[in-house]
PDB file of C-alpha atoms in Angstrom:
ATOM      1  CA  ASN A   1       0.024  -0.026   0.003  1.00 63.00           C
ATOM      2  CA  ALA A   2       2.088   2.904  -1.232  1.00 75.00           C
ATOM      3  CA  GLY A   3      -0.549   5.654  -0.722  1.00 93.00           C
ATOM      4  CA  VAL A   4       1.089   9.033  -1.357  1.00 96.00           C
ATOM      5  CA  THR A   5       4.761   9.008  -2.387  1.00 96.00           C
ATOM      6  CA  GLN A   6       6.935  12.101  -2.310  1.00 96.00           C
ATOM      7  CA  THR A   7      10.392  12.499  -3.566  1.00 95.00           C
ATOM      8  CA  PRO A   8      12.918  13.545  -2.456  1.00 96.00           C
ATOM      9  CA  LYS A   9      12.801  13.203   1.385  1.00 95.00           C
ATOM     10  CA  PHE A  10      15.480  15.705   1.998  1.00 96.00           C
ATOM     11  CA  GLN A  11      16.991  18.455  -0.168  1.00 96.00           C
ATOM     12  CA  VAL A  12      19.409  21.300   0.222  1.00 97.00           C
ATOM     13  CA  LEU A  13      19.446  24.087  -2.301  1.00 97.00           C
ATOM     14  CA  LYS A  14      21.389  27.265  -2.864  1.00 97.00           C
ATOM     15  CA  THR A  15      19.544  30.521  -3.196  1.00 97.00           C
ATOM     16  CA  GLY A  16      18.417  30.894  -6.761  1.00 97.00           C
ATOM     17  CA  GLN A  17      18.504  27.247  -7.716  1.00 97.00           C
ATOM     18  CA  SER A  18      15.392  25.544  -8.963  1.00 96.00           C
ATOM     19  CA  MET A  19      13.922  22.140  -8.179  1.00 96.00           C
ATOM     20  CA  THR A  20      10.762  20.178  -8.620  1.00 97.00           C
ATOM     21  CA  LEU A  21       9.145  18.101  -5.764  1.00 98.00           C
ATOM     22  CA  GLN A  22       7.413  15.081  -7.120  1.00 97.00           C
ATOM     23  CA  CYS A  23       4.250  13.487  -5.701  1.00 97.00           C
ATOM     24  CA  ALA A  24       2.252  10.499  -6.779  1.00 97.00           C
ATOM     25  CA  GLN A  25      -0.785   8.692  -5.299  1.00 96.00           C
ATOM     26  CA  ASP A  26      -2.152   5.377  -6.177  1.00 95.00           C
ATOM     27  CA  MET A  27      -5.588   5.690  -4.613  1.00 93.00           C
ATOM     28  CA  ASN A  28      -7.404   7.101  -7.705  1.00 92.00           C
ATOM     29  CA  HIS A  29      -8.092  10.332  -5.745  1.00 92.00           C
ATOM     30  CA  ASN A  30      -9.321  13.363  -7.716  1.00 90.00           C
ATOM     31  CA  SER A  31      -7.942  16.014  -5.407  1.00 90.00           C
ATOM     32  CA  MET A  32      -4.257  16.684  -4.630  1.00 93.00           C
ATOM     33  CA  TYR A  33      -2.593  19.339  -2.499  1.00 95.00           C
ATOM     34  CA  TRP A  34       0.714  20.797  -1.609  1.00 97.00           C
ATOM     35  CA  TYR A  35       1.265  22.205   1.835  1.00 96.00           C
ATOM     36  CA  ARG A  36       4.209  23.746   3.631  1.00 97.00           C
ATOM     37  CA  GLN A  37       4.718  23.394   7.356  1.00 96.00           C
ATOM     38  CA  ASP A  38       6.674  25.900   9.374  1.00 93.00           C
ATOM     39  CA  PRO A  39       7.035  25.947  13.154  1.00 85.00           C
ATOM     40  CA  GLY A  40       4.153  27.721  14.774  1.00 82.00           C
ATOM     41  CA  MET A  41       2.242  28.056  11.486  1.00 84.00           C
ATOM     42  CA  GLY A  42       0.643  24.764  11.068  1.00 89.00           C
ATOM     43  CA  LEU A  43       0.139  23.600   7.466  1.00 93.00           C
ATOM     44  CA  ARG A  44      -0.525  26.184   4.883  1.00 93.00           C
ATOM     45  CA  LEU A  45      -1.927  25.342   1.481  1.00 93.00           C
ATOM     46  CA  ILE A  46       0.341  26.277  -1.391  1.00 95.00           C
ATOM     47  CA  TYR A  47      -1.671  24.947  -4.390  1.00 95.00           C
ATOM     48  CA  TYR A  48      -4.257  22.344  -4.946  1.00 92.00           C
ATOM     49  CA  SER A  49      -5.819  20.502  -7.766  1.00 93.00           C
ATOM     50  CA  ALA A  50      -9.490  19.552  -7.452  1.00 88.00           C
ATOM     51  CA  SER A  51      -9.288  17.323 -10.489  1.00 88.00           C
ATOM     52  CA  GLU A  52      -7.035  16.352 -13.351  1.00 89.00           C
ATOM     53  CA  GLY A  53      -6.339  19.279 -15.579  1.00 89.00           C
ATOM     54  CA  THR A  54      -7.158  21.960 -12.953  1.00 91.00           C
ATOM     55  CA  THR A  55      -5.042  23.767 -10.400  1.00 94.00           C
ATOM     56  CA  ASP A  56      -5.661  26.628  -8.042  1.00 93.00           C
ATOM     57  CA  LYS A  57      -3.775  28.806  -5.676  1.00 93.00           C
ATOM     58  CA  GLY A  58      -3.985  28.259  -1.973  1.00 91.00           C
ATOM     59  CA  GLU A  59      -2.872  30.608   1.001  1.00 89.00           C
ATOM     60  CA  VAL A  60       0.787  30.975   0.038  1.00 94.00           C
ATOM     61  CA  PRO A  61       1.374  30.424  -3.697  1.00 96.00           C
ATOM     62  CA  ASN A  62       4.059  33.047  -4.333  1.00 96.00           C
ATOM     63  CA  GLY A  63       7.362  31.547  -5.561  1.00 96.00           C
ATOM     64  CA  TYR A  64       5.741  28.226  -6.518  1.00 98.00           C
ATOM     65  CA  ASN A  65       4.319  26.641  -9.520  1.00 97.00           C
ATOM     66  CA  VAL A  66       2.523  23.304  -9.949  1.00 97.00           C
ATOM     67  CA  SER A  67       1.630  20.806 -12.626  1.00 97.00           C
ATOM     68  CA  ARG A  68      -1.044  18.178 -12.417  1.00 96.00           C
ATOM     69  CA  LEU A  69       0.581  15.841 -14.896  1.00 87.00           C
ATOM     70  CA  ASN A  70      -2.201  13.222 -14.799  1.00 95.00           C
ATOM     71  CA  LYS A  71      -4.618  11.902 -12.144  1.00 95.00           C
ATOM     72  CA  ARG A  72      -1.726  10.286 -10.213  1.00 96.00           C
ATOM     73  CA  GLU A  73       0.946  12.973 -10.208  1.00 97.00           C
ATOM     74  CA  PHE A  74       1.068  16.466  -8.826  1.00 97.00           C
ATOM     75  CA  SER A  75       4.488  18.292  -8.889  1.00 97.00           C
ATOM     76  CA  LEU A  76       5.640  21.483  -7.100  1.00 98.00           C
ATOM     77  CA  ARG A  77       8.343  23.589  -8.688  1.00 98.00           C
ATOM     78  CA  LEU A  78      10.445  26.231  -7.050  1.00 97.00           C
ATOM     79  CA  GLU A  79      11.854  28.314  -9.976  1.00 93.00           C
ATOM     80  CA  SER A  80      14.330  30.404  -7.964  1.00 96.00           C
ATOM     81  CA  ALA A  81      14.686  29.167  -4.336  1.00 96.00           C
ATOM     82  CA  ALA A  82      14.826  31.588  -1.493  1.00 97.00           C
ATOM     83  CA  PRO A  83      15.801  31.072   2.159  1.00 97.00           C
ATOM     84  CA  SER A  84      12.120  31.819   3.094  1.00 96.00           C
ATOM     85  CA  GLN A  85      11.173  28.688   1.289  1.00 97.00           C
ATOM     86  CA  THR A  86      13.051  26.545   3.880  1.00 97.00           C
ATOM     87  CA  SER A  87      10.288  24.341   5.191  1.00 97.00           C
ATOM     88  CA  VAL A  88       8.762  20.917   5.251  1.00 97.00           C
ATOM     89  CA  TYR A  89       6.605  20.226   2.244  1.00 98.00           C
ATOM     90  CA  PHE A  90       3.710  17.790   2.275  1.00 97.00           C
ATOM     91  CA  CYS A  91       1.766  16.388  -0.579  1.00 97.00           C
ATOM     92  CA  ALA A  92      -1.728  15.046   0.067  1.00 95.00           C
ATOM     93  CA  SER A  93      -4.659  13.704  -1.801  1.00 94.00           C
ATOM     94  CA  SER A  94      -8.269  13.023  -1.129  1.00 90.00           C
ATOM     95  CA  GLN A  95     -11.337  11.699  -2.911  1.00 84.00           C
ATOM     96  CA  ARG A  96     -13.817  14.220  -1.674  1.00 70.00           C
ATOM     97  CA  SER A  97     -13.942  16.664   1.232  1.00 60.00           C
ATOM     98  CA  ARG A  98     -15.924  14.313   3.496  1.00 64.00           C
ATOM     99  CA  ILE A  99     -13.070  11.907   3.519  1.00 77.00           C
ATOM    100  CA  GLU A 100      -9.765  12.497   5.128  1.00 85.00           C
ATOM    101  CA  ALA A 101      -6.715  13.618   3.175  1.00 89.00           C
ATOM    102  CA  PHE A 102      -3.845  11.184   2.904  1.00 93.00           C
ATOM    103  CA  PHE A 103      -0.423  12.598   3.324  1.00 95.00           C
ATOM    104  CA  GLY A 104       3.030  11.774   1.931  1.00 96.00           C
ATOM    105  CA  GLN A 105       6.053  11.416   4.257  1.00 95.00           C
ATOM    106  CA  GLY A 106       7.095  15.046   3.614  1.00 96.00           C
ATOM    107  CA  THR A 107      10.103  16.740   2.051  1.00 96.00           C
ATOM    108  CA  ARG A 108      12.461  18.635   4.234  1.00 96.00           C
ATOM    109  CA  LEU A 109      13.892  21.480   2.138  1.00 97.00           C
ATOM    110  CA  THR A 110      16.647  23.783   3.202  1.00 97.00           C
ATOM    111  CA  VAL A 111      17.619  26.839   1.116  1.00 97.00           C
ATOM    112  CA  VAL A 112      20.958  28.341   2.045  1.00 97.00           C
TER     113      VAL A 112
ATOM    114  CA  ALA B   1     -12.321  33.573   4.940  1.00 56.00           C
ATOM    115  CA  GLN B   2     -12.203  30.099   6.248  1.00 58.00           C
ATOM    116  CA  LYS B   3     -10.285  29.701   9.559  1.00 88.00           C
ATOM    117  CA  ILE B   4      -9.275  27.087  12.108  1.00 95.00           C
ATOM    118  CA  THR B   5      -8.066  28.189  15.525  1.00 95.00           C
ATOM    119  CA  GLN B   6      -6.187  26.117  17.986  1.00 96.00           C
ATOM    120  CA  THR B   7      -5.505  28.275  21.089  1.00 95.00           C
ATOM    121  CA  GLN B   8      -3.416  25.736  23.104  1.00 96.00           C
ATOM    122  CA  PRO B   9       0.249  25.699  21.786  1.00 93.00           C
ATOM    123  CA  GLY B  10       1.172  23.092  24.427  1.00 95.00           C
ATOM    124  CA  MET B  11      -0.640  20.822  26.707  1.00 96.00           C
ATOM    125  CA  PHE B  12       0.422  18.292  29.415  1.00 97.00           C
ATOM    126  CA  VAL B  13      -1.523  15.332  30.661  1.00 97.00           C
ATOM    127  CA  GLN B  14      -0.834  12.633  33.155  1.00 97.00           C
ATOM    128  CA  GLU B  15      -0.728   9.038  31.724  1.00 97.00           C
ATOM    129  CA  LYS B  16      -4.172   7.375  31.879  1.00 97.00           C
ATOM    130  CA  GLU B  17      -5.967  10.748  32.314  1.00 97.00           C
ATOM    131  CA  ALA B  18      -8.248  12.253  29.691  1.00 98.00           C
ATOM    132  CA  VAL B  19      -7.332  15.466  27.850  1.00 98.00           C
ATOM    133  CA  THR B  20      -9.352  17.801  25.597  1.00 98.00           C
ATOM    134  CA  LEU B  21      -7.633  19.687  22.781  1.00 98.00           C
ATOM    135  CA  ASP B  22      -9.588  22.800  21.669  1.00 98.00           C
ATOM    136  CA  CYS B  23     -10.522  23.677  18.023  1.00 98.00           C
ATOM    137  CA  THR B  24     -12.779  26.440  16.780  1.00 97.00           C
ATOM    138  CA  TYR B  25     -13.621  26.985  13.168  1.00 96.00           C
ATOM    139  CA  ASP B  26     -15.132  29.723  11.001  1.00 94.00           C
ATOM    140  CA  THR B  27     -16.939  29.260   7.773  1.00 91.00           C
ATOM    141  CA  SER B  28     -20.172  30.446   6.160  1.00 89.00           C
ATOM    142  CA  ASP B  29     -20.395  27.277   4.065  1.00 88.00           C
ATOM    143  CA  PRO B  30     -23.059  25.029   5.472  1.00 90.00           C
ATOM    144  CA  SER B  31     -21.396  21.851   4.291  1.00 88.00           C
ATOM    145  CA  TYR B  32     -17.955  20.986   5.698  1.00 90.00           C
ATOM    146  CA  GLY B  33     -15.865  18.234   7.289  1.00 91.00           C
ATOM    147  CA  LEU B  34     -13.818  18.548  10.438  1.00 94.00           C
ATOM    148  CA  PHE B  35     -10.713  16.353  11.013  1.00 95.00           C
ATOM    149  CA  TRP B  36      -8.044  15.744  13.622  1.00 97.00           C
ATOM    150  CA  TYR B  37      -4.569  14.609  12.638  1.00 97.00           C
ATOM    151  CA  LYS B  38      -1.656  13.542  14.802  1.00 97.00           C
ATOM    152  CA  GLN B  39       1.859  14.252  13.932  1.00 96.00           C
ATOM    153  CA  PRO B  40       4.524  12.339  16.023  1.00 96.00           C
ATOM    154  CA  SER B  41       8.090  13.426  16.106  1.00 94.00           C
ATOM    155  CA  SER B  42       8.815  11.132  13.114  1.00 93.00           C
ATOM    156  CA  GLY B  43       6.847  13.739  11.060  1.00 93.00           C
ATOM    157  CA  GLU B  44       4.087  11.753   9.291  1.00 93.00           C
ATOM    158  CA  MET B  45       0.516  12.954   9.328  1.00 95.00           C
ATOM    159  CA  ILE B  46      -1.908  10.396  10.874  1.00 95.00           C
ATOM    160  CA  PHE B  47      -5.595  10.811  10.493  1.00 94.00           C
ATOM    161  CA  LEU B  48      -7.506  10.331  13.735  1.00 96.00           C
ATOM    162  CA  ILE B  49     -11.163  11.223  13.392  1.00 96.00           C
ATOM    163  CA  TYR B  50     -13.767  12.911  11.108  1.00 94.00           C
ATOM    164  CA  GLN B  51     -16.984  14.819  11.805  1.00 94.00           C
ATOM    165  CA  GLY B  52     -19.299  15.925   9.099  1.00 92.00           C
ATOM    166  CA  SER B  53     -21.307  19.181   9.482  1.00 92.00           C
ATOM    167  CA  TYR B  54     -24.589  17.343   9.081  1.00 92.00           C
ATOM    168  CA  ASP B  55     -23.755  14.542  11.472  1.00 92.00           C
ATOM    169  CA  GLN B  56     -26.025  14.425  14.416  1.00 90.00           C
ATOM    170  CA  GLN B  57     -23.859  12.405  16.724  1.00 94.00           C
ATOM    171  CA  ASN B  58     -20.313  13.143  17.835  1.00 96.00           C
ATOM    172  CA  ALA B  59     -17.734  11.005  16.112  1.00 96.00           C
ATOM    173  CA  THR B  60     -15.776   8.368  18.102  1.00 97.00           C
ATOM    174  CA  GLU B  61     -12.725   6.241  17.113  1.00 95.00           C
ATOM    175  CA  GLY B  62     -11.431   4.115  19.802  1.00 97.00           C
ATOM    176  CA  ARG B  63      -9.905   6.416  22.494  1.00 97.00           C
ATOM    177  CA  TYR B  64     -10.608   9.465  20.399  1.00 98.00           C
ATOM    178  CA  SER B  65     -13.915  11.407  20.408  1.00 97.00           C
ATOM    179  CA  LEU B  66     -14.816  14.686  18.741  1.00 97.00           C
ATOM    180  CA  ASN B  67     -16.989  16.983  20.792  1.00 97.00           C
ATOM    181  CA  PHE B  68     -18.886  18.790  17.997  1.00 96.00           C
ATOM    182  CA  GLN B  69     -20.781  21.900  19.062  1.00 96.00           C
ATOM    183  CA  LYS B  70     -22.076  23.384  15.813  1.00 95.00           C
ATOM    184  CA  ALA B  71     -23.712  26.497  17.245  1.00 94.00           C
ATOM    185  CA  ARG B  72     -20.372  27.417  18.979  1.00 96.00           C
ATOM    186  CA  LYS B  73     -18.346  26.324  15.931  1.00 96.00           C
ATOM    187  CA  SER B  74     -16.131  24.148  18.039  1.00 97.00           C
ATOM    188  CA  ALA B  75     -14.675  20.630  17.340  1.00 98.00           C
ATOM    189  CA  ASN B  76     -12.614  19.697  20.313  1.00 98.00           C
ATOM    190  CA  LEU B  77     -10.720  16.377  20.432  1.00 98.00           C
ATOM    191  CA  VAL B  78     -10.980  14.271  23.558  1.00 98.00           C
ATOM    192  CA  ILE B  79      -8.398  11.601  24.124  1.00 98.00           C
ATOM    193  CA  SER B  80      -9.331   9.175  26.901  1.00 96.00           C
ATOM    194  CA  ALA B  81      -6.842   7.148  28.944  1.00 96.00           C
ATOM    195  CA  SER B  82      -3.783   8.905  27.627  1.00 97.00           C
ATOM    196  CA  GLN B  83      -0.732   6.830  26.717  1.00 97.00           C
ATOM    197  CA  LEU B  84       2.914   7.826  26.393  1.00 97.00           C
ATOM    198  CA  GLY B  85       2.588   7.260  22.676  1.00 97.00           C
ATOM    199  CA  ASP B  86      -0.033   9.989  22.404  1.00 98.00           C
ATOM    200  CA  SER B  87       2.728  12.653  22.893  1.00 98.00           C
ATOM    201  CA  ALA B  88       2.710  14.436  19.501  1.00 97.00           C
ATOM    202  CA  MET B  89       1.441  17.518  17.652  1.00 97.00           C
ATOM    203  CA  TYR B  90      -2.299  17.576  16.973  1.00 98.00           C
ATOM    204  CA  PHE B  91      -3.894  19.425  14.196  1.00 97.00           C
ATOM    205  CA  CYS B  92      -7.472  20.347  13.626  1.00 97.00           C
ATOM    206  CA  ALA B  93      -8.523  20.703  10.018  1.00 95.00           C
ATOM    207  CA  MET B  94     -11.611  21.687   8.057  1.00 93.00           C
ATOM    208  CA  SER B  95     -12.543  20.782   4.496  1.00 89.00           C
ATOM    209  CA  LEU B  96     -15.142  22.550   2.339  1.00 83.00           C
ATOM    210  CA  ILE B  97     -17.093  20.724  -0.279  1.00 74.00           C
ATOM    211  CA  ASN B  98     -17.989  23.866  -2.305  1.00 72.00           C
ATOM    212  CA  THR B  99     -14.376  25.162  -2.709  1.00 69.00           C
ATOM    213  CA  GLY B 100     -12.693  22.353  -4.533  1.00 65.00           C
ATOM    214  CA  ASN B 101     -12.114  20.152  -1.426  1.00 69.00           C
ATOM    215  CA  GLN B 102      -9.664  22.622   0.121  1.00 79.00           C
ATOM    216  CA  PHE B 103      -8.335  21.535   3.611  1.00 86.00           C
ATOM    217  CA  TYR B 104      -7.533  24.253   6.133  1.00 90.00           C
ATOM    218  CA  PHE B 105      -5.316  23.503   9.194  1.00 93.00           C
ATOM    219  CA  GLY B 106      -4.884  25.037  12.525  1.00 94.00           C
ATOM    220  CA  THR B 107      -1.548  25.846  14.025  1.00 93.00           C
ATOM    221  CA  GLY B 108      -1.485  22.746  16.180  1.00 95.00           C
ATOM    222  CA  THR B 109      -1.296  21.733  19.818  1.00 97.00           C
ATOM    223  CA  SER B 110       1.751  19.925  21.197  1.00 97.00           C
ATOM    224  CA  LEU B 111       0.636  17.268  23.679  1.00 98.00           C
ATOM    225  CA  THR B 112       3.020  15.755  26.211  1.00 98.00           C
ATOM    226  CA  VAL B 113       2.005  12.776  28.267  1.00 98.00           C
ATOM    227  CA  ILE B 114       3.706  12.538  31.540  1.00 97.00           C
ATOM    228  CA  PRO B 115       4.375   9.064  33.152  1.00 95.00           C
TER     229      PRO B 115
END
């Protein structure tokens, strides 16, 4: 039972570098999400995709882009990383809002 | 704007005692879901319990129960007979059917169970 798989688990970037966080789910869920978690801030929604082919901004979208490649995959791209993007990133998926969201293991990103 | 508030940054409870973690929410949407997640020090997000806005009875899952007071817009988590393994961060979350299944999270409560 893979559930939601995120890669990589850890990453260190230099300021200005770019990278893509990958996320895939095998539960046939329609909705997928990217969150960032910072101390004292809880989880904040960056982008979400309610269904294949659609993406929408969440609370903190600046500095990020996303791609819903297909129903399974939802990637998050940092075009020019900044130290303020140092965080733990979680991908999640759900079938509908009355059912819980399933989370990946998280990616710990440090931008130096 | 949708909002989840958890006012207890940290809580302590004696082993085998019950503890209540507070959560209030704010939405004008009549149809929503309320969730609690546990995040142990290892970092994964573990789903605990769900309550729908139209559910008449409070949700229960083993030692977890959700005290749902709709008029007061509160969804407190009650953990009975606390165990050392309950020490973790706990997040309250809300999902909205009419806004593309967005989930909103509170800032969390750190629970420490004392032996």
